[in-house]
């Protein structure tokens, strides 16, 4: 794999990058002060706190997300409860199927996620193989084996538990910590469990996704939208997954912020999307299923309309959302060259999905799934509807009523009770549950033999079928007029992991100035930058203080977040600190400000400066923040500041 | 108690109000479709989902909160993890003390919160007494008993578990459901418990407040703020309390959004606050401790500066926050006449608080605590510091170094090891942990008797003290120069229950037009209204559609949330629906719009309308939304629309 480079083309140093994030408190391991003490904290990994810049960046990303998706498309936003009763997640399949495969090292007492164990061991062997370049016998991997490993890794997500167990046996995969053998993989459910209420009898889970709450409110949402289809609901909130072995910082955590859209669409019309024409020319980097199964990872760049026409992406609706996701990620500052859409392999998909494309971002940890776009079909609405007996369907008046011919069975109620007594209800239910095709066959049989046998639930005499003769039972073809069309919508779900996006974005915008390797710069776009403006008084002289206060208050009133740094450090140091915080603009107040009212505005990435009156500068700040002007435009319009360079 | 009235002075009907909230999907019980089925949902009360208008209102309230507190005062916002290891909450006292008193009805198998049980039974008896007005013997409550009940209710929050048990016995309080006797109250811990990691050995809780995460990050926050004091951190996020018996809709729930501020202040200077002068003239409605203990609930209205001077409110810092909370609540639309600040009684306070004032809002459920302003002193920082061995203190350079005289003990290290062997460390620790006063006494004793006895941890010989003679031990008075002052800050904590505020606000802004009793109006201020503008085309005629689309897109670009209602209902009905959603502005597009470009703007509360060009109307919408103009100003400036009244 080619070496990862930063936006200026220099090698990316994760060490320096992470040191910056920690130093500037973007985030930190939760309960940090407890981790160094004797308190038992071994299994509390995968939990992070966001500090002020991380928290503001997260809030701004969420805000952009809300504008880009919810407000732009009039989605119905919900805030649903995290605590979820067991029956809901039993129905959705999560209690039985939302699990990862886990292998135990019985000697060390460690639990290892099976696919990650195989990945890390094979990758380590391959790395050793490449390093020795076939010259040494030690480490001895022949080229065929190396190729085999490469193919396994390309489709690692396609193996189920037993297959992972086979790989572990076949390739003698052991726990890297101590080299002990591990037990065959068993499934480990990823949901956190608790109980609710004082009786402790009611089991609940923390939701593993926000989706279920949205599905359960389908009827209310449809009514709120006055019946219009298609429509989308959306939700932003925390979800929880009890990962077997969290790692990679923010990329695999146990508590995380999600933003999910559920787009409900008539399966008869999902092939087309009303606003597809707005995005059809957008080129996307795609890595489809077939390419991966052939053991390759080549990306094809093509317009989304081409991808849909070729059948690579199943329909316009899914295609529309892929393009919208792409635009969103670029808007908030993701590096276009470190973004791809990868299609899920069949065994990799969640139990509810029929097709899925992930937006993946390239980081120093490899390609990371940051957005999943899944076609969940009618799976969830159907299972909840069945379990609750509540119709989760759309009813649409037909343009023209249609005649429907169908087979109908009737029972003579007067004879039914006396003849079947306690079993009467079961016989009735058995008849009502018969499919059209069965009814047609039974109808013919009844005409022919005057008696039919119908399967039932277990009856009082222990039988599981009943004989019905023509005196009590009739089966006829009838015609009825249908005025409504009824259907269960399909659901297209773009699902965003905000923490993963935030971390990957930070890697993408990190670089350093050649003259100052130890300090970094975060070129976060102004729209999502944690703080928009830094205000620095040249000195602590009392005459500057009222100007600083007034300016800060004025910016606050315009709802432009700002920070004053009146510390005794040099101006250069204060700017360098804020370059690390990703603050895009800096205003310097000096003694000339007191006399002539002029102030200096500095831009983070270029470090170039302009100087003008407070009103002019504030107006420029406003248009930079709302995106109506670029720095290039501002710096052409306003006089450059040619005084002493304050970055020295 | 006087009858509760709405903002127009008419009797408040909770029935009609709640019907509106449900009809318009502000919120709904979570898992609603499961509640009607045979699924076991008995103990899953107290969980709610917010629908689109509730969710938008909540987001807007949070946004105003962030502007009013976080941005205005440069607070450091954090987003900390909900899942919290047991050791953290053991240290904070929550594992042992965060409990309510619960009485079980053994016959019904019901669990009842003891104070609520007593309240509801006594209130029912009083209501019956008042209804019969002393005329009937049945229900027989003499006036003395009635007065006694009144006094108990006024200070119900001041009884602990055993005292509640006494009340239950003395007044024969029984379960209203079945009249069964209940068992004496026992404490029930309110935290949800789970385990983390595959070994299931690590117990965790869902946080009951956001505060602990903020305290644990104290060191990083102080460093981020470059050491400046005082400063504040803030956090917005979900917290969880496993209430014994949730009731009163959104007012007592098990999962809720909190917004909390932790203001860290030097105890030596907390009496004064830098910005107190900005709020000192604000009059607050106060109900202090003394008044309540005398069995009364009279509110005193006085300026916050007077309240601080009188010692009613302990210091300027607490007073400043009470005033800021007051301004925030009025800003978002709370009714001034339904707001009071009530001081906590001594037994009512949380285990960590030394003083507390609640902002309470009057609702149809009575006065509801919506914001708590607690003085947590140095409690939390101290206990976490002790448990982790991490100093959570502020170090300030002293203006002038000071000389400190202190007693110091030294041990002769050469003799220590040989003489005490394995116990040497314990002896050293024992000496190091002695207080100044003890050292002074021991010093005198050592001079006098040449030998002292020092208590230790258990030694290898089973003893818990040791004799030390003058050859190995010396105790002397020394003088050292101190250049730093070190202190643990006090914490003032304003803590907001966003769901309670949201519900109370909705009650406050609800009314109905005399001509249409069945439909309500929610006069939510434009700053927090879920949707700002409704766009209604007069008819479904195709010529209006492009105008509607263009207008909606234009408003979206200005980030003004809007909804189009192109349904076939009459314009009046469409407006009435949006009055119930609290949409403050409505724009009508009609056939004149197509010919002359003019559009009509309607205001929700007055239903008055103006008409002008699209540009003028959009400009008016912008200034209404950003608060720079009122409707009165707009309607004086722009021509009134005197066409057909569209509200008929």
PDB file of C-alpha atoms in Angstrom, chain A residues 21-25 27-34 36-37 39-41 43-45 47-53 55-56 58-59 63-64 66-67 71-88 91-92 102 111 188 192-204 206-207 213 215-217 219-221 223-226 234 238 240 242-245 254-255 257 274-275 383-385 387-390 392 549 556 559-567 569 574 577 581, chain B residues 21-25 27-34 36-37 39-41 43-45 47-53 55-56 58-59 63-64 66-67 71-88 91-92 102 111 188 192-204 206-207 213 215-217 219-221 223-226 234 238 240 242-245 254-255 257 274-275 383-385 387-390 392 549 556 559-567 569 574 577 581:
ATOM      1  CA  UNK A  21      -5.656  16.237  19.195  1.00  0.00           C
ATOM      2  CA  UNK A  22      -4.797  15.401  22.773  1.00  0.00           C
ATOM      3  CA  UNK A  23      -2.918  18.650  23.434  1.00  0.00           C
ATOM      4  CA  UNK A  24      -5.837  20.716  22.148  1.00  0.00           C
ATOM      5  CA  UNK A  25      -8.460  18.524  23.859  1.00  0.00           C
ATOM      6  CA  UNK A  27     -11.196  14.382  22.693  1.00  0.00           C
ATOM      7  CA  UNK A  28      -9.762  12.163  25.389  1.00  0.00           C
ATOM      8  CA  UNK A  29     -10.405   8.723  26.787  1.00  0.00           C
ATOM      9  CA  UNK A  30     -13.293   8.994  29.226  1.00  0.00           C
ATOM     10  CA  UNK A  31     -12.541   8.635  32.962  1.00  0.00           C
ATOM     11  CA  UNK A  32      -8.888   9.345  32.172  1.00  0.00           C
ATOM     12  CA  UNK A  33      -7.933  10.179  35.742  1.00  0.00           C
ATOM     13  CA  UNK A  34      -9.305   6.812  36.858  1.00  0.00           C
ATOM     14  CA  UNK A  36      -3.947   5.681  35.909  1.00  0.00           C
ATOM     15  CA  UNK A  37      -5.044   4.632  39.349  1.00  0.00           C
ATOM     16  CA  UNK A  39      -9.197   1.264  39.999  1.00  0.00           C
ATOM     17  CA  UNK A  40     -10.344  -1.645  37.867  1.00  0.00           C
ATOM     18  CA  UNK A  41     -10.815  -0.026  34.462  1.00  0.00           C
ATOM     19  CA  UNK A  43     -12.780  -3.271  30.249  1.00  0.00           C
ATOM     20  CA  UNK A  44     -13.861   0.351  29.976  1.00  0.00           C
ATOM     21  CA  UNK A  45     -12.129   1.058  26.691  1.00  0.00           C
ATOM     22  CA  UNK A  47     -15.448   5.377  25.571  1.00  0.00           C
ATOM     23  CA  UNK A  48     -14.388   8.944  24.739  1.00  0.00           C
ATOM     24  CA  UNK A  49     -15.189  12.468  25.920  1.00  0.00           C
ATOM     25  CA  UNK A  50     -15.169  15.372  23.478  1.00  0.00           C
ATOM     26  CA  UNK A  51     -13.449  18.514  24.720  1.00  0.00           C
ATOM     27  CA  UNK A  52     -14.478  22.045  23.668  1.00  0.00           C
ATOM     28  CA  UNK A  53     -13.091  22.008  20.090  1.00  0.00           C
ATOM     29  CA  UNK A  55     -17.665  19.159  20.873  1.00  0.00           C
ATOM     30  CA  UNK A  56     -18.083  22.334  18.787  1.00  0.00           C
ATOM     31  CA  UNK A  58     -19.347  17.760  16.278  1.00  0.00           C
ATOM     32  CA  UNK A  59     -22.201  20.241  16.843  1.00  0.00           C
ATOM     33  CA  UNK A  63     -25.867  21.278  12.088  1.00  0.00           C
ATOM     34  CA  UNK A  64     -24.587  20.999   8.495  1.00  0.00           C
ATOM     35  CA  UNK A  66     -29.462  18.862   9.443  1.00  0.00           C
ATOM     36  CA  UNK A  67     -29.324  21.627   6.834  1.00  0.00           C
ATOM     37  CA  UNK A  71     -34.170  20.973   6.037  1.00  0.00           C
ATOM     38  CA  UNK A  72     -33.243  20.685   2.352  1.00  0.00           C
ATOM     39  CA  UNK A  73     -35.608  17.758   1.850  1.00  0.00           C
ATOM     40  CA  UNK A  74     -38.211  18.480   4.514  1.00  0.00           C
ATOM     41  CA  UNK A  75     -37.447  15.263   6.339  1.00  0.00           C
ATOM     42  CA  UNK A  76     -39.357  14.570   9.535  1.00  0.00           C
ATOM     43  CA  UNK A  77     -36.885  14.568  12.370  1.00  0.00           C
ATOM     44  CA  UNK A  78     -37.558  12.418  15.428  1.00  0.00           C
ATOM     45  CA  UNK A  79     -35.852  12.040  18.769  1.00  0.00           C
ATOM     46  CA  UNK A  80     -36.565   8.547  20.021  1.00  0.00           C
ATOM     47  CA  UNK A  81     -35.699   6.806  23.216  1.00  0.00           C
ATOM     48  CA  UNK A  82     -32.408   4.901  23.609  1.00  0.00           C
ATOM     49  CA  UNK A  83     -33.755   2.413  26.144  1.00  0.00           C
ATOM     50  CA  UNK A  84     -35.643  -0.215  24.181  1.00  0.00           C
ATOM     51  CA  UNK A  85     -37.730  -3.127  25.488  1.00  0.00           C
ATOM     52  CA  UNK A  86     -36.533  -6.596  24.586  1.00  0.00           C
ATOM     53  CA  UNK A  87     -39.623  -7.470  22.526  1.00  0.00           C
ATOM     54  CA  UNK A  88     -38.885  -4.690  20.015  1.00  0.00           C
ATOM     55  CA  UNK A  91     -38.797  -8.680  16.614  1.00  0.00           C
ATOM     56  CA  UNK A  92     -36.262  -6.651  14.639  1.00  0.00           C
ATOM     57  CA  UNK A 102     -15.509 -14.003  19.268  1.00  0.00           C
ATOM     58  CA  UNK A 111     -11.656 -12.375  24.257  1.00  0.00           C
ATOM     59  CA  UNK A 188     -21.327 -12.451  21.072  1.00  0.00           C
ATOM     60  CA  UNK A 192     -25.906  -3.517  26.290  1.00  0.00           C
ATOM     61  CA  UNK A 193     -28.581  -5.052  28.502  1.00  0.00           C
ATOM     62  CA  UNK A 194     -30.276  -3.623  31.583  1.00  0.00           C
ATOM     63  CA  UNK A 195     -33.599  -3.838  33.382  1.00  0.00           C
ATOM     64  CA  UNK A 196     -36.238  -1.195  33.903  1.00  0.00           C
ATOM     65  CA  UNK A 197     -38.484  -0.466  36.876  1.00  0.00           C
ATOM     66  CA  UNK A 198     -38.194  -1.530  40.501  1.00  0.00           C
ATOM     67  CA  UNK A 199     -39.247  -5.118  39.916  1.00  0.00           C
ATOM     68  CA  UNK A 200     -36.140  -5.748  37.754  1.00  0.00           C
ATOM     69  CA  UNK A 201     -38.243  -8.153  35.727  1.00  0.00           C
ATOM     70  CA  UNK A 202     -38.381  -6.151  32.503  1.00  0.00           C
ATOM     71  CA  UNK A 203     -35.272  -6.582  30.308  1.00  0.00           C
ATOM     72  CA  UNK A 204     -34.268  -3.657  28.094  1.00  0.00           C
ATOM     73  CA  UNK A 206     -29.608   0.292  24.729  1.00  0.00           C
ATOM     74  CA  UNK A 207     -30.476   0.734  21.056  1.00  0.00           C
ATOM     75  CA  UNK A 213     -37.630   4.080  16.879  1.00  0.00           C
ATOM     76  CA  UNK A 215     -39.974   2.476  12.134  1.00  0.00           C
ATOM     77  CA  UNK A 216     -42.220   2.156  15.191  1.00  0.00           C
ATOM     78  CA  UNK A 217     -43.500   5.687  14.542  1.00  0.00           C
ATOM     79  CA  UNK A 219     -48.036   5.426  11.199  1.00  0.00           C
ATOM     80  CA  UNK A 220     -47.750   8.760  13.012  1.00  0.00           C
ATOM     81  CA  UNK A 221     -45.184  10.011  10.491  1.00  0.00           C
ATOM     82  CA  UNK A 223     -50.284  10.900   9.134  1.00  0.00           C
ATOM     83  CA  UNK A 224     -48.113  13.930   9.995  1.00  0.00           C
ATOM     84  CA  UNK A 225     -47.108  14.183   6.345  1.00  0.00           C
ATOM     85  CA  UNK A 226     -50.786  14.019   5.372  1.00  0.00           C
ATOM     86  CA  UNK A 234     -34.395  11.308  10.303  1.00  0.00           C
ATOM     87  CA  UNK A 238     -26.452   8.162  20.554  1.00  0.00           C
ATOM     88  CA  UNK A 240     -24.476   1.717  21.748  1.00  0.00           C
ATOM     89  CA  UNK A 242     -20.722  -3.485  23.317  1.00  0.00           C
ATOM     90  CA  UNK A 243     -17.713  -4.104  21.056  1.00  0.00           C
ATOM     91  CA  UNK A 244     -15.667  -7.184  21.913  1.00  0.00           C
ATOM     92  CA  UNK A 245     -12.370  -5.386  21.747  1.00  0.00           C
ATOM     93  CA  UNK A 254     -18.987   1.529  22.378  1.00  0.00           C
ATOM     94  CA  UNK A 255     -21.022   4.736  22.549  1.00  0.00           C
ATOM     95  CA  UNK A 257     -23.433   9.595  17.802  1.00  0.00           C
ATOM     96  CA  UNK A 274     -37.838  12.985  -8.373  1.00  0.00           C
ATOM     97  CA  UNK A 275     -34.620  14.933  -7.835  1.00  0.00           C
ATOM     98  CA  UNK A 383     -41.860  -7.792  11.157  1.00  0.00           C
ATOM     99  CA  UNK A 384     -43.123  -5.088  13.537  1.00  0.00           C
ATOM    100  CA  UNK A 385     -46.487  -5.092  11.844  1.00  0.00           C
ATOM    101  CA  UNK A 387     -45.696  -8.844  15.868  1.00  0.00           C
ATOM    102  CA  UNK A 388     -48.004  -6.006  16.957  1.00  0.00           C
ATOM    103  CA  UNK A 389     -50.945  -6.667  14.681  1.00  0.00           C
ATOM    104  CA  UNK A 390     -50.697  -3.027  13.548  1.00  0.00           C
ATOM    105  CA  UNK A 392     -47.738  -0.394   8.832  1.00  0.00           C
ATOM    106  CA  UNK A 549     -14.657  43.470  24.734  1.00  0.00           C
ATOM    107  CA  UNK A 556     -21.465  37.216  19.596  1.00  0.00           C
ATOM    108  CA  UNK A 559     -23.796  34.570  16.484  1.00  0.00           C
ATOM    109  CA  UNK A 560     -20.233  34.192  15.266  1.00  0.00           C
ATOM    110  CA  UNK A 561     -18.333  32.177  17.855  1.00  0.00           C
ATOM    111  CA  UNK A 562     -15.102  33.785  18.941  1.00  0.00           C
ATOM    112  CA  UNK A 563     -12.400  33.487  21.522  1.00  0.00           C
ATOM    113  CA  UNK A 564     -10.168  36.094  23.045  1.00  0.00           C
ATOM    114  CA  UNK A 565      -6.574  35.152  23.754  1.00  0.00           C
ATOM    115  CA  UNK A 566      -5.158  37.878  25.960  1.00  0.00           C
ATOM    116  CA  UNK A 567      -2.392  35.692  27.364  1.00  0.00           C
ATOM    117  CA  UNK A 569       2.443  34.668  24.762  1.00  0.00           C
ATOM    118  CA  UNK A 574      -1.220  32.583  20.001  1.00  0.00           C
ATOM    119  CA  UNK A 577      -2.226  27.567  19.057  1.00  0.00           C
ATOM    120  CA  UNK A 581      -7.604  24.420  16.961  1.00  0.00           C
TER     121      UNK A 581
ATOM    122  CA  UNK B  21     -49.967  17.595  21.367  1.00  0.00           C
ATOM    123  CA  UNK B  22     -50.840  14.045  20.393  1.00  0.00           C
ATOM    124  CA  UNK B  23     -52.707  15.024  17.213  1.00  0.00           C
ATOM    125  CA  UNK B  24     -49.780  17.147  16.015  1.00  0.00           C
ATOM    126  CA  UNK B  25     -47.164  14.586  17.133  1.00  0.00           C
ATOM    127  CA  UNK B  27     -44.433  13.618  21.315  1.00  0.00           C
ATOM    128  CA  UNK B  28     -45.862  10.188  21.971  1.00  0.00           C
ATOM    129  CA  UNK B  29     -45.215   7.303  24.306  1.00  0.00           C
ATOM    130  CA  UNK B  30     -42.331   5.280  22.909  1.00  0.00           C
ATOM    131  CA  UNK B  31     -43.096   1.830  21.424  1.00  0.00           C
ATOM    132  CA  UNK B  32     -46.731   2.873  21.187  1.00  0.00           C
ATOM    133  CA  UNK B  33     -47.689   0.145  18.727  1.00  0.00           C
ATOM    134  CA  UNK B  34     -46.316  -2.447  21.149  1.00  0.00           C
ATOM    135  CA  UNK B  36     -51.665  -2.174  22.584  1.00  0.00           C
ATOM    136  CA  UNK B  37     -50.533  -5.703  21.860  1.00  0.00           C
ATOM    137  CA  UNK B  39     -46.415  -7.871  24.518  1.00  0.00           C
ATOM    138  CA  UNK B  40     -45.270  -7.397  28.096  1.00  0.00           C
ATOM    139  CA  UNK B  41     -44.822  -3.628  28.285  1.00  0.00           C
ATOM    140  CA  UNK B  43     -42.841  -1.491  33.187  1.00  0.00           C
ATOM    141  CA  UNK B  44     -41.771   0.469  30.143  1.00  0.00           C
ATOM    142  CA  UNK B  45     -43.494   3.704  31.092  1.00  0.00           C
ATOM    143  CA  UNK B  47     -40.184   6.758  27.850  1.00  0.00           C
ATOM    144  CA  UNK B  48     -41.228   9.192  25.108  1.00  0.00           C
ATOM    145  CA  UNK B  49     -40.438   9.850  21.448  1.00  0.00           C
ATOM    146  CA  UNK B  50     -40.470  13.395  20.082  1.00  0.00           C
ATOM    147  CA  UNK B  51     -42.186  13.822  16.729  1.00  0.00           C
ATOM    148  CA  UNK B  52     -41.125  16.436  14.142  1.00  0.00           C
ATOM    149  CA  UNK B  53     -42.518  19.557  15.884  1.00  0.00           C
ATOM    150  CA  UNK B  55     -37.964  17.485  18.015  1.00  0.00           C
ATOM    151  CA  UNK B  56     -37.542  20.848  16.234  1.00  0.00           C
ATOM    152  CA  UNK B  58     -36.281  20.839  21.459  1.00  0.00           C
ATOM    153  CA  UNK B  59     -33.423  21.528  19.015  1.00  0.00           C
ATOM    154  CA  UNK B  63     -29.756  26.201  20.388  1.00  0.00           C
ATOM    155  CA  UNK B  64     -31.022  29.207  22.363  1.00  0.00           C
ATOM    156  CA  UNK B  66     -26.160  27.337  23.788  1.00  0.00           C
ATOM    157  CA  UNK B  67     -26.274  30.952  22.611  1.00  0.00           C
ATOM    158  CA  UNK B  71     -21.438  31.343  23.553  1.00  0.00           C
ATOM    159  CA  UNK B  72     -22.363  34.435  25.574  1.00  0.00           C
ATOM    160  CA  UNK B  73     -20.014  33.469  28.389  1.00  0.00           C
ATOM    161  CA  UNK B  74     -17.392  31.460  26.482  1.00  0.00           C
ATOM    162  CA  UNK B  75     -18.156  28.319  28.440  1.00  0.00           C
ATOM    163  CA  UNK B  76     -16.254  25.169  27.504  1.00  0.00           C
ATOM    164  CA  UNK B  77     -18.739  22.696  26.141  1.00  0.00           C
ATOM    165  CA  UNK B  78     -18.077  18.989  26.565  1.00  0.00           C
ATOM    166  CA  UNK B  79     -19.774  15.869  25.290  1.00  0.00           C
ATOM    167  CA  UNK B  80     -19.071  13.097  27.756  1.00  0.00           C
ATOM    168  CA  UNK B  81     -19.943   9.468  27.747  1.00  0.00           C
ATOM    169  CA  UNK B  82     -23.234   8.212  29.219  1.00  0.00           C
ATOM    170  CA  UNK B  83     -21.891   4.797  30.189  1.00  0.00           C
ATOM    171  CA  UNK B  84     -20.006   5.245  33.454  1.00  0.00           C
ATOM    172  CA  UNK B  85     -17.931   2.686  35.375  1.00  0.00           C
ATOM    173  CA  UNK B  86     -19.120   1.813  38.857  1.00  0.00           C
ATOM    174  CA  UNK B  87     -16.028   3.188  40.604  1.00  0.00           C
ATOM    175  CA  UNK B  88     -16.757   6.742  39.373  1.00  0.00           C
ATOM    176  CA  UNK B  91     -16.858   7.800  44.501  1.00  0.00           C
ATOM    177  CA  UNK B  92     -19.382  10.512  43.677  1.00  0.00           C
ATOM    178  CA  UNK B 102     -40.160   3.039  47.896  1.00  0.00           C
ATOM    179  CA  UNK B 111     -44.032  -0.527  44.077  1.00  0.00           C
ATOM    180  CA  UNK B 188     -34.337   2.166  45.652  1.00  0.00           C
ATOM    181  CA  UNK B 192     -29.748   1.835  35.313  1.00  0.00           C
ATOM    182  CA  UNK B 193     -27.091  -0.854  35.601  1.00  0.00           C
ATOM    183  CA  UNK B 194     -25.383  -2.869  32.867  1.00  0.00           C
ATOM    184  CA  UNK B 195     -22.062  -4.558  32.197  1.00  0.00           C
ATOM    185  CA  UNK B 196     -19.409  -3.739  29.630  1.00  0.00           C
ATOM    186  CA  UNK B 197     -17.165  -6.007  27.598  1.00  0.00           C
ATOM    187  CA  UNK B 198     -17.461  -9.700  26.778  1.00  0.00           C
ATOM    188  CA  UNK B 199     -16.420 -10.936  30.218  1.00  0.00           C
ATOM    189  CA  UNK B 200     -19.531  -9.316  31.782  1.00  0.00           C
ATOM    190  CA  UNK B 201     -17.422  -8.686  34.866  1.00  0.00           C
ATOM    191  CA  UNK B 202     -17.288  -4.900  34.661  1.00  0.00           C
ATOM    192  CA  UNK B 203     -20.387  -3.177  36.088  1.00  0.00           C
ATOM    193  CA  UNK B 204     -21.391   0.175  34.584  1.00  0.00           C
ATOM    194  CA  UNK B 206     -26.041   5.023  32.726  1.00  0.00           C
ATOM    195  CA  UNK B 207     -25.149   8.452  34.096  1.00  0.00           C
ATOM    196  CA  UNK B 213     -18.008  13.701  33.176  1.00  0.00           C
ATOM    197  CA  UNK B 215     -15.659  17.082  36.867  1.00  0.00           C
ATOM    198  CA  UNK B 216     -13.414  14.251  35.686  1.00  0.00           C
ATOM    199  CA  UNK B 217     -12.128  16.522  32.896  1.00  0.00           C
ATOM    200  CA  UNK B 219      -7.587  19.312  34.742  1.00  0.00           C
ATOM    201  CA  UNK B 220      -7.879  19.334  30.949  1.00  0.00           C
ATOM    202  CA  UNK B 221     -10.429  22.146  31.057  1.00  0.00           C
ATOM    203  CA  UNK B 223      -5.344  23.753  30.933  1.00  0.00           C
ATOM    204  CA  UNK B 224      -7.490  24.459  27.859  1.00  0.00           C
ATOM    205  CA  UNK B 225      -8.513  27.797  29.382  1.00  0.00           C
ATOM    206  CA  UNK B 226      -4.830  28.535  30.013  1.00  0.00           C
ATOM    207  CA  UNK B 234     -21.235  22.951  30.002  1.00  0.00           C
ATOM    208  CA  UNK B 238     -29.194  12.471  27.830  1.00  0.00           C
ATOM    209  CA  UNK B 240     -31.164   8.337  32.911  1.00  0.00           C
ATOM    210  CA  UNK B 242     -34.923   4.476  36.721  1.00  0.00           C
ATOM    211  CA  UNK B 243     -37.921   6.181  38.346  1.00  0.00           C
ATOM    212  CA  UNK B 244     -39.980   3.961  40.644  1.00  0.00           C
ATOM    213  CA  UNK B 245     -43.256   4.977  39.126  1.00  0.00           C
ATOM    214  CA  UNK B 254     -36.650   7.698  32.784  1.00  0.00           C
ATOM    215  CA  UNK B 255     -34.611   9.089  29.871  1.00  0.00           C
ATOM    216  CA  UNK B 257     -32.190  15.578  27.889  1.00  0.00           C
ATOM    217  CA  UNK B 274     -17.770  40.115  37.493  1.00  0.00           C
ATOM    218  CA  UNK B 275     -20.993  40.586  35.526  1.00  0.00           C
ATOM    219  CA  UNK B 383     -13.776  12.999  46.339  1.00  0.00           C
ATOM    220  CA  UNK B 384     -12.524  12.220  42.813  1.00  0.00           C
ATOM    221  CA  UNK B 385      -9.152  13.699  43.637  1.00  0.00           C
ATOM    222  CA  UNK B 387      -9.951   8.369  45.003  1.00  0.00           C
ATOM    223  CA  UNK B 388      -7.638   8.767  41.997  1.00  0.00           C
ATOM    224  CA  UNK B 389      -4.688  10.444  43.680  1.00  0.00           C
ATOM    225  CA  UNK B 390      -4.928  13.175  41.021  1.00  0.00           C
ATOM    226  CA  UNK B 392      -7.879  18.592  40.984  1.00  0.00           C
ATOM    227  CA  UNK B 549     -40.898  25.863  -5.130  1.00  0.00           C
ATOM    228  CA  UNK B 556     -34.109  27.304   2.816  1.00  0.00           C
ATOM    229  CA  UNK B 559     -31.778  28.739   6.656  1.00  0.00           C
ATOM    230  CA  UNK B 560     -35.337  29.639   7.560  1.00  0.00           C
ATOM    231  CA  UNK B 561     -37.243  26.419   8.081  1.00  0.00           C
ATOM    232  CA  UNK B 562     -40.469  26.242   6.145  1.00  0.00           C
ATOM    233  CA  UNK B 563     -43.182  23.849   5.164  1.00  0.00           C
ATOM    234  CA  UNK B 564     -45.406  23.796   2.116  1.00  0.00           C
ATOM    235  CA  UNK B 565     -49.007  22.718   2.615  1.00  0.00           C
ATOM    236  CA  UNK B 566     -50.423  22.117  -0.849  1.00  0.00           C
ATOM    237  CA  UNK B 567     -53.190  19.839   0.389  1.00  0.00           C
ATOM    238  CA  UNK B 569     -58.019  21.643   2.523  1.00  0.00           C
ATOM    239  CA  UNK B 574     -54.359  24.770   6.645  1.00  0.00           C
ATOM    240  CA  UNK B 577     -53.378  23.187  11.507  1.00  0.00           C
ATOM    241  CA  UNK B 581     -47.992  23.481  15.287  1.00  0.00           C
TER     242      UNK B 581
END
